[in-house]
Amino acid sequence: MDPAVEIRGVRKRYGDMTALRGVDLTVGSGEVVALIGPNGAGKTTLVRAITGTTDYDGTVRVFGASPRAVDPGRIGLLPQSFRPPERLTPRELVRAYAGLYDTAASPESVLAAVGLDDDADRRYGTLSGGQRRRTCLGLALVNDPDLLVVDEPTTGIDPAGRRRVRERLRSLADEGTTILLTTHDMDEAQRVADRVGLLADGDLVATGSPRSLVDTHAGPSRVVVDLDAGADGAGGSRTRQLETALADAPGEVTVADGTVVVGGVEPAAIGAIVDVVEAAGIDYSGLRWEEPDLEDAYVAITGDGREPTAGTDARTTAVPGGIDGSREGRRADGARGGERS
């Protein structure tokens, strides 16, 4: 089967700034591909090239044709910033958009798909941020597109709404819809995407399934011990004592900033490590096992501290008697690589 999207050597400059540096990417029919990267990475510019809304150097083919030659009814687009008339209701908006296409899904089915059955007759201006975002997603689905392009699909949506949108995206893919999305949410990419493309400074630096990228680049699982304030003792003697005590533990032991990390171990090793910590008489506020995730892979591949995440934590298991000190999510707001206002 021919791919839905083919991108070869795509470059884009805005004056002296290079937004895309020879990007190559293929998106198969029915595949979900997530583009991840911080501000200026080139995600939005690449989306614009695919949807025919910007000029570029190189080759882009959508269903075998140039983007501007494709029947608009085959593509659904949800930009990051989109604001319908606030006096209209979701039902009125969906009906209006349906009238633009020769073939369209029923308004009722669209509203149900995005969870707006009970709010379909409220004015758009009175809806919550999550309800507005779901309305806009519904508008992108009105024409029952073969290719759905969504920029930050779950921005501003509550957890229940995010789950509904993610489930809908997966069901669309199962029905044969090709989906290309940009996201700052690593967990979203891991849950929804078949493949992930990591963009950095206009380069597509890696592609692969979320699992393969994590397994190849993110490093080993680890046990993390968070020491109590003052637990180091004079000159850090307790920390050195703990490091020495753990020297025979499986994996690599590192100590930094009141935290002891034992890398390359499985959850079964936690009990033995707890015994060592307690035998050393060291007070700790948390002891947990962490599984590496897509954020770790991104940082390892790019060497970039600007993690494009919206609150994703490593998978953690807290140990009774301690606290779950899982890493606080970090955010890089926006996705405007090469974009002009």
Tab-separated table of C-alpha atoms in Angstrom:
chain	number	residue	atom	x	y	z
A	1	MET	CA	0.000	0.000	0.000
A	2	ASP	CA	1.297	3.456	-0.906
A	3	PRO	CA	2.207	5.727	2.022
A	4	ALA	CA	-0.190	8.501	2.964
A	5	VAL	CA	2.584	11.096	3.339
A	6	GLU	CA	6.071	11.173	1.819
A	7	ILE	CA	8.546	13.925	2.706
A	8	ARG	CA	11.957	14.091	1.060
A	9	GLY	CA	14.653	16.670	1.678
A	10	VAL	CA	12.252	19.368	2.849
A	11	ARG	CA	13.912	22.650	3.742
A	12	LYS	CA	12.387	25.921	4.829
A	13	ARG	CA	13.935	29.274	5.647
A	14	TYR	CA	12.405	32.408	7.131
A	15	GLY	CA	14.901	35.127	6.310
A	16	ASP	CA	18.150	34.198	8.043
A	17	MET	CA	16.514	31.464	10.128
A	18	THR	CA	16.411	27.854	8.959
A	19	ALA	CA	13.229	26.157	10.159
A	20	LEU	CA	13.660	22.782	8.407
A	21	ARG	CA	16.979	21.235	7.369
A	22	GLY	CA	16.324	18.519	4.794
A	23	VAL	CA	13.650	16.503	6.611
A	24	ASP	CA	12.795	12.993	5.356
A	25	LEU	CA	9.696	11.249	6.723
A	26	THR	CA	7.207	8.639	5.534
A	27	VAL	CA	3.811	8.129	7.164
A	28	GLY	CA	2.035	4.904	6.289
A	29	SER	CA	-1.697	4.632	5.684
A	30	GLY	CA	-3.534	4.155	8.957
A	31	GLU	CA	-0.434	5.019	10.978
A	32	VAL	CA	-0.295	7.449	13.902
A	33	VAL	CA	2.911	9.503	13.923
A	34	ALA	CA	3.705	12.039	16.646
A	35	LEU	CA	6.199	14.864	16.117
A	36	ILE	CA	7.959	15.981	19.296
A	37	GLY	CA	10.301	18.907	19.830
A	38	PRO	CA	10.708	22.187	21.740
A	39	ASN	CA	10.125	25.734	20.506
A	40	GLY	CA	11.801	26.336	17.160
A	41	ALA	CA	12.216	22.644	16.382
A	42	GLY	CA	10.214	22.915	13.155
A	43	LYS	CA	7.059	20.959	13.995
A	44	THR	CA	4.528	23.579	12.958
A	45	THR	CA	6.476	24.443	9.815
A	46	LEU	CA	6.502	20.776	8.816
A	47	VAL	CA	2.750	20.532	9.427
A	48	ARG	CA	2.247	23.581	7.217
A	49	ALA	CA	4.284	21.997	4.440
A	50	ILE	CA	2.212	18.815	4.625
A	51	THR	CA	-1.080	20.716	4.526
A	52	GLY	CA	0.037	23.008	1.702
A	53	THR	CA	-0.118	26.210	3.712
A	54	THR	CA	3.526	27.228	3.260
A	55	ASP	CA	6.125	27.076	0.503
A	56	TYR	CA	9.239	24.922	0.924
A	57	ASP	CA	12.161	23.367	-0.915
A	58	GLY	CA	12.091	19.613	-1.387
A	59	THR	CA	9.285	17.166	-2.034
A	60	VAL	CA	6.042	16.526	-0.156
A	61	ARG	CA	3.466	14.042	-1.423
A	62	VAL	CA	0.103	13.451	0.234
A	63	PHE	CA	-1.742	10.461	-1.211
A	64	GLY	CA	0.690	10.619	-4.128
A	65	ALA	CA	0.034	14.267	-5.035
A	66	SER	CA	1.335	17.661	-3.991
A	67	PRO	CA	-0.498	18.919	-0.875
A	68	ARG	CA	-2.324	21.688	-2.734
A	69	ALA	CA	-3.605	19.237	-5.355
A	70	VAL	CA	-5.251	16.918	-2.823
A	71	ASP	CA	-9.031	17.045	-2.440
A	72	PRO	CA	-9.542	19.172	0.730
A	73	GLY	CA	-12.175	16.699	1.853
A	74	ARG	CA	-9.478	14.077	2.408
A	75	ILE	CA	-7.614	16.132	5.023
A	76	GLY	CA	-8.772	17.276	8.460
A	77	LEU	CA	-6.711	19.957	10.207
A	78	LEU	CA	-6.800	21.075	13.832
A	79	PRO	CA	-4.382	23.994	14.379
A	80	GLN	CA	-3.090	24.771	17.850
A	81	SER	CA	-4.816	28.158	17.821
A	82	PHE	CA	-8.302	28.159	16.319
A	83	ARG	CA	-11.256	30.242	17.476
A	84	PRO	CA	-14.728	29.717	15.982
A	85	PRO	CA	-17.488	32.335	16.436
A	86	GLU	CA	-18.345	32.377	20.137
A	87	ARG	CA	-22.085	32.937	19.643
A	88	LEU	CA	-22.553	29.639	17.817
A	89	THR	CA	-23.069	26.295	19.530
A	90	PRO	CA	-21.030	23.160	18.827
A	91	ARG	CA	-24.030	21.693	17.015
A	92	GLU	CA	-24.363	24.782	14.805
A	93	LEU	CA	-20.639	24.821	14.088
A	94	VAL	CA	-20.548	21.155	13.122
A	95	ARG	CA	-23.573	21.555	10.852
A	96	ALA	CA	-22.021	24.608	9.190
A	97	TYR	CA	-18.760	22.787	8.559
A	98	ALA	CA	-20.579	19.705	7.281
A	99	GLY	CA	-22.193	21.891	4.629
A	100	LEU	CA	-18.777	22.660	3.160
A	101	TYR	CA	-18.167	19.069	2.049
A	102	ASP	CA	-19.834	16.723	-0.412
A	103	THR	CA	-19.520	13.890	2.094
A	104	ALA	CA	-19.639	14.497	5.829
A	105	ALA	CA	-20.304	12.593	9.026
A	106	SER	CA	-23.551	13.296	10.832
A	107	PRO	CA	-23.332	16.115	13.390
A	108	GLU	CA	-24.655	13.774	16.069
A	109	SER	CA	-21.925	11.197	15.495
A	110	VAL	CA	-19.218	13.883	15.497
A	111	LEU	CA	-20.464	15.433	18.732
A	112	ALA	CA	-20.680	12.019	20.369
A	113	ALA	CA	-17.172	11.132	19.223
A	114	VAL	CA	-15.687	14.116	21.050
A	115	GLY	CA	-17.926	13.814	24.117
A	116	LEU	CA	-20.090	16.891	23.588
A	117	ASP	CA	-23.522	15.275	23.543
A	118	ASP	CA	-24.635	17.114	26.679
A	119	ASP	CA	-23.100	20.470	25.728
A	120	ALA	CA	-23.899	20.581	22.026
A	121	ASP	CA	-26.380	23.450	22.376
A	122	ARG	CA	-24.336	25.757	24.585
A	123	ARG	CA	-22.696	28.751	22.972
A	124	TYR	CA	-19.038	28.222	22.203
A	125	GLY	CA	-18.083	31.277	24.269
A	126	THR	CA	-19.533	29.699	27.434
A	127	LEU	CA	-17.645	26.410	27.116
A	128	SER	CA	-14.615	25.446	29.181
A	129	GLY	CA	-11.202	25.321	27.556
A	130	GLY	CA	-11.387	21.551	27.226
A	131	GLN	CA	-14.868	21.660	25.717
A	132	ARG	CA	-13.712	24.264	23.195
A	133	ARG	CA	-10.762	22.112	22.181
A	134	ARG	CA	-13.020	19.102	21.721
A	135	THR	CA	-15.374	21.206	19.610
A	136	CYS	CA	-12.485	22.154	17.333
A	137	LEU	CA	-11.410	18.525	17.075
A	138	GLY	CA	-14.957	17.680	16.046
A	139	LEU	CA	-14.773	20.253	13.253
A	140	ALA	CA	-11.600	18.579	11.966
A	141	LEU	CA	-13.484	15.260	11.855
A	142	VAL	CA	-16.606	16.522	10.076
A	143	ASN	CA	-15.393	15.530	6.610
A	144	ASP	CA	-14.399	12.026	7.765
A	145	PRO	CA	-10.814	12.671	6.593
A	146	ASP	CA	-8.325	10.112	5.334
A	147	LEU	CA	-5.529	12.187	6.893
A	148	LEU	CA	-6.014	13.986	10.200
A	149	VAL	CA	-3.375	16.558	11.165
A	150	VAL	CA	-3.648	17.807	14.744
A	151	ASP	CA	-1.428	20.314	16.548
A	152	GLU	CA	-1.466	19.657	20.324
A	153	PRO	CA	-4.754	17.692	20.300
A	154	THR	CA	-5.380	17.645	24.060
A	155	THR	CA	-4.181	21.094	25.106
A	156	GLY	CA	-6.375	22.454	27.912
A	157	ILE	CA	-8.481	19.305	28.246
A	158	ASP	CA	-9.224	17.664	31.599
A	159	PRO	CA	-7.956	14.099	32.215
A	160	ALA	CA	-11.257	12.433	31.313
A	161	GLY	CA	-11.469	14.489	28.139
A	162	ARG	CA	-7.862	13.647	27.224
A	163	ARG	CA	-8.589	9.971	27.546
A	164	ARG	CA	-11.671	10.302	25.357
A	165	VAL	CA	-9.729	12.174	22.662
A	166	ARG	CA	-6.861	9.680	22.733
A	167	GLU	CA	-9.240	6.754	22.471
A	168	ARG	CA	-10.973	8.460	19.553
A	169	LEU	CA	-7.657	9.021	17.773
A	170	ARG	CA	-6.729	5.372	18.190
A	171	SER	CA	-10.138	4.210	16.965
A	172	LEU	CA	-9.809	6.465	13.907
A	173	ALA	CA	-6.433	4.891	13.157
A	174	ASP	CA	-7.928	1.414	13.558
A	175	GLU	CA	-10.574	2.429	11.005
A	176	GLY	CA	-7.845	3.407	8.528
A	177	THR	CA	-7.386	7.129	9.171
A	178	THR	CA	-3.799	8.337	8.985
A	179	ILE	CA	-2.951	10.693	11.857
A	180	LEU	CA	-0.070	13.109	12.183
A	181	LEU	CA	0.061	14.991	15.471
A	182	THR	CA	2.397	17.323	17.266
A	183	THR	CA	2.535	17.175	21.024
A	184	HIS	CA	4.533	18.361	24.025
A	185	ASP	CA	3.108	15.533	26.106
A	186	MET	CA	5.475	12.564	26.114
A	187	ASP	CA	2.893	10.336	27.757
A	188	GLU	CA	0.421	11.219	25.011
A	189	ALA	CA	2.928	10.244	22.336
A	190	GLN	CA	3.664	6.937	24.069
A	191	ARG	CA	-0.029	6.109	24.434
A	192	VAL	CA	-1.277	7.190	21.007
A	193	ALA	CA	1.514	7.015	18.420
A	194	ASP	CA	2.740	4.040	16.428
A	195	ARG	CA	5.893	5.996	15.665
A	196	VAL	CA	7.511	9.143	17.016
A	197	GLY	CA	9.667	11.664	15.178
A	198	LEU	CA	12.055	13.728	17.297
A	199	LEU	CA	12.721	17.194	15.865
A	200	ALA	CA	15.572	19.420	17.037
A	201	ASP	CA	16.581	22.697	15.386
A	202	GLY	CA	14.875	21.771	12.127
A	203	ASP	CA	16.393	18.282	11.900
A	204	LEU	CA	14.460	15.045	12.263
A	205	VAL	CA	17.048	13.405	14.497
A	206	ALA	CA	15.305	10.086	15.178
A	207	THR	CA	12.189	8.112	14.330
A	208	GLY	CA	10.864	4.862	15.697
A	209	SER	CA	8.223	3.347	17.892
A	210	PRO	CA	8.099	4.834	21.399
A	211	ARG	CA	9.222	1.494	22.825
A	212	SER	CA	12.171	1.117	20.457
A	213	LEU	CA	13.404	4.664	21.114
A	214	VAL	CA	13.220	4.113	24.874
A	215	ASP	CA	14.912	0.709	24.724
A	216	THR	CA	17.705	1.982	22.479
A	217	HIS	CA	18.432	5.415	23.908
A	218	ALA	CA	16.870	6.020	27.332
A	219	GLY	CA	19.240	4.023	29.503
A	220	PRO	CA	18.455	1.370	32.109
A	221	SER	CA	15.785	1.247	34.775
A	222	ARG	CA	16.921	2.446	38.182
A	223	VAL	CA	16.264	2.573	41.897
A	224	VAL	CA	16.350	6.105	43.327
A	225	VAL	CA	16.871	6.911	47.022
A	226	ASP	CA	15.982	10.459	48.133
A	227	LEU	CA	17.858	11.266	51.343
A	228	ASP	CA	16.343	13.352	54.129
A	229	ALA	CA	17.691	16.868	54.541
A	230	GLY	CA	20.722	16.624	56.803
A	231	ALA	CA	21.004	12.889	56.307
A	232	ASP	CA	24.484	13.249	54.828
A	233	GLY	CA	26.070	14.007	58.161
A	234	ALA	CA	29.309	15.959	58.456
A	235	GLY	CA	31.032	16.335	55.113
A	236	GLY	CA	28.606	13.953	53.417
A	237	SER	CA	29.878	10.997	55.437
A	238	ARG	CA	26.534	9.164	55.471
A	239	THR	CA	26.163	9.436	51.701
A	240	ARG	CA	29.651	8.038	51.199
A	241	GLN	CA	28.820	5.290	53.674
A	242	LEU	CA	25.703	4.405	51.680
A	243	GLU	CA	27.595	4.504	48.397
A	244	THR	CA	30.168	2.119	49.838
A	245	ALA	CA	27.472	-0.176	51.218
A	246	LEU	CA	25.819	-0.339	47.792
A	247	ALA	CA	29.072	-1.016	45.966
A	248	ASP	CA	28.260	-4.720	45.711
A	249	ALA	CA	24.709	-4.093	44.531
A	250	PRO	CA	23.893	-4.997	40.923
A	251	GLY	CA	24.010	-1.990	38.633
A	252	GLU	CA	25.857	1.317	38.700
A	253	VAL	CA	25.684	3.532	41.803
A	254	THR	CA	25.832	7.330	41.533
A	255	VAL	CA	25.339	9.984	44.206
A	256	ALA	CA	24.380	13.605	43.556
A	257	ASP	CA	22.384	16.352	45.282
A	258	GLY	CA	21.085	14.206	48.119
A	259	THR	CA	19.980	11.419	45.787
A	260	VAL	CA	21.458	7.960	45.354
A	261	VAL	CA	20.720	6.202	42.047
A	262	VAL	CA	21.304	2.505	41.389
A	263	GLY	CA	21.013	1.979	37.641
A	264	GLY	CA	20.386	-1.174	35.656
A	265	VAL	CA	18.261	-2.998	38.225
A	266	GLU	CA	14.787	-4.479	38.207
A	267	PRO	CA	11.974	-3.922	40.764
A	268	ALA	CA	12.914	-7.161	42.538
A	269	ALA	CA	16.129	-5.484	43.711
A	270	ILE	CA	14.281	-2.846	45.727
A	271	GLY	CA	13.966	-5.018	48.833
A	272	ALA	CA	17.700	-5.668	49.018
A	273	ILE	CA	18.495	-1.993	48.522
A	274	VAL	CA	16.027	-1.022	51.270
A	275	ASP	CA	17.840	-3.415	53.610
A	276	VAL	CA	21.210	-1.810	52.789
A	277	VAL	CA	19.891	1.724	53.317
A	278	GLU	CA	18.305	0.874	56.649
A	279	ALA	CA	21.362	-1.067	57.820
A	280	ALA	CA	23.463	2.025	57.107
A	281	GLY	CA	21.183	3.988	59.445
A	282	ILE	CA	20.404	6.626	56.834
A	283	ASP	CA	17.085	8.455	56.861
A	284	TYR	CA	15.414	8.752	53.464
A	285	SER	CA	12.274	10.493	52.282
A	286	GLY	CA	11.631	8.329	49.261
A	287	LEU	CA	12.807	5.164	47.589
A	288	ARG	CA	11.418	4.165	44.236
A	289	TRP	CA	12.023	2.286	41.026
A	290	GLU	CA	11.960	4.292	37.790
A	291	GLU	CA	11.487	2.958	34.304
A	292	PRO	CA	13.040	5.173	31.599
A	293	ASP	CA	10.604	6.892	29.287
A	294	LEU	CA	10.406	8.854	26.061
A	295	GLU	CA	11.633	12.030	27.766
A	296	ASP	CA	14.850	10.243	28.719
A	297	ALA	CA	15.248	9.055	25.125
A	298	TYR	CA	14.713	12.568	23.758
A	299	VAL	CA	17.337	14.105	26.043
A	300	ALA	CA	19.800	11.289	25.323
A	301	ILE	CA	19.392	11.657	21.552
A	302	THR	CA	19.431	15.445	21.326
A	303	GLY	CA	21.522	16.377	24.360
A	304	ASP	CA	18.913	19.105	24.780
A	305	GLY	CA	17.781	20.193	28.241
A	306	ARG	CA	14.620	21.745	26.767
A	307	GLU	CA	12.493	18.669	27.250
A	308	PRO	CA	9.264	19.019	25.231
A	309	THR	CA	6.984	17.654	27.912
A	310	ALA	CA	3.771	18.655	29.588
A	311	GLY	CA	3.947	16.966	32.952
A	312	THR	CA	5.088	13.466	32.012
A	313	ASP	CA	6.846	11.489	34.751
A	314	ALA	CA	8.986	8.408	34.517
A	315	ARG	CA	7.100	5.274	35.473
A	316	THR	CA	7.659	4.984	39.213
A	317	THR	CA	6.954	2.502	41.975
A	318	ALA	CA	6.963	3.898	45.504
A	319	VAL	CA	8.200	1.768	48.381
A	320	PRO	CA	6.064	1.510	51.552
A	321	GLY	CA	7.563	3.621	54.302
A	322	GLY	CA	8.890	6.201	51.849
A	323	ILE	CA	7.211	8.670	49.526
A	324	ASP	CA	6.835	8.714	45.773
A	325	GLY	CA	9.234	11.471	44.780
A	326	SER	CA	8.691	11.015	41.037
A	327	ARG	CA	10.240	13.670	38.864
A	328	GLU	CA	8.219	16.789	38.362
A	329	GLY	CA	7.115	17.253	34.768
A	330	ARG	CA	8.893	19.898	32.759
A	331	ARG	CA	7.323	21.962	30.017
A	332	ALA	CA	8.473	23.741	26.927
A	333	ASP	CA	5.509	25.893	25.983
A	334	GLY	CA	4.530	26.355	22.374
A	335	ALA	CA	5.471	24.657	19.133
A	336	ARG	CA	6.249	27.478	16.762
A	337	GLY	CA	9.304	26.348	14.867
A	338	GLY	CA	9.900	28.816	12.037
A	339	GLU	CA	6.449	30.310	12.415
A	340	ARG	CA	5.536	33.878	11.645
A	341	SER	CA	2.783	35.562	13.606
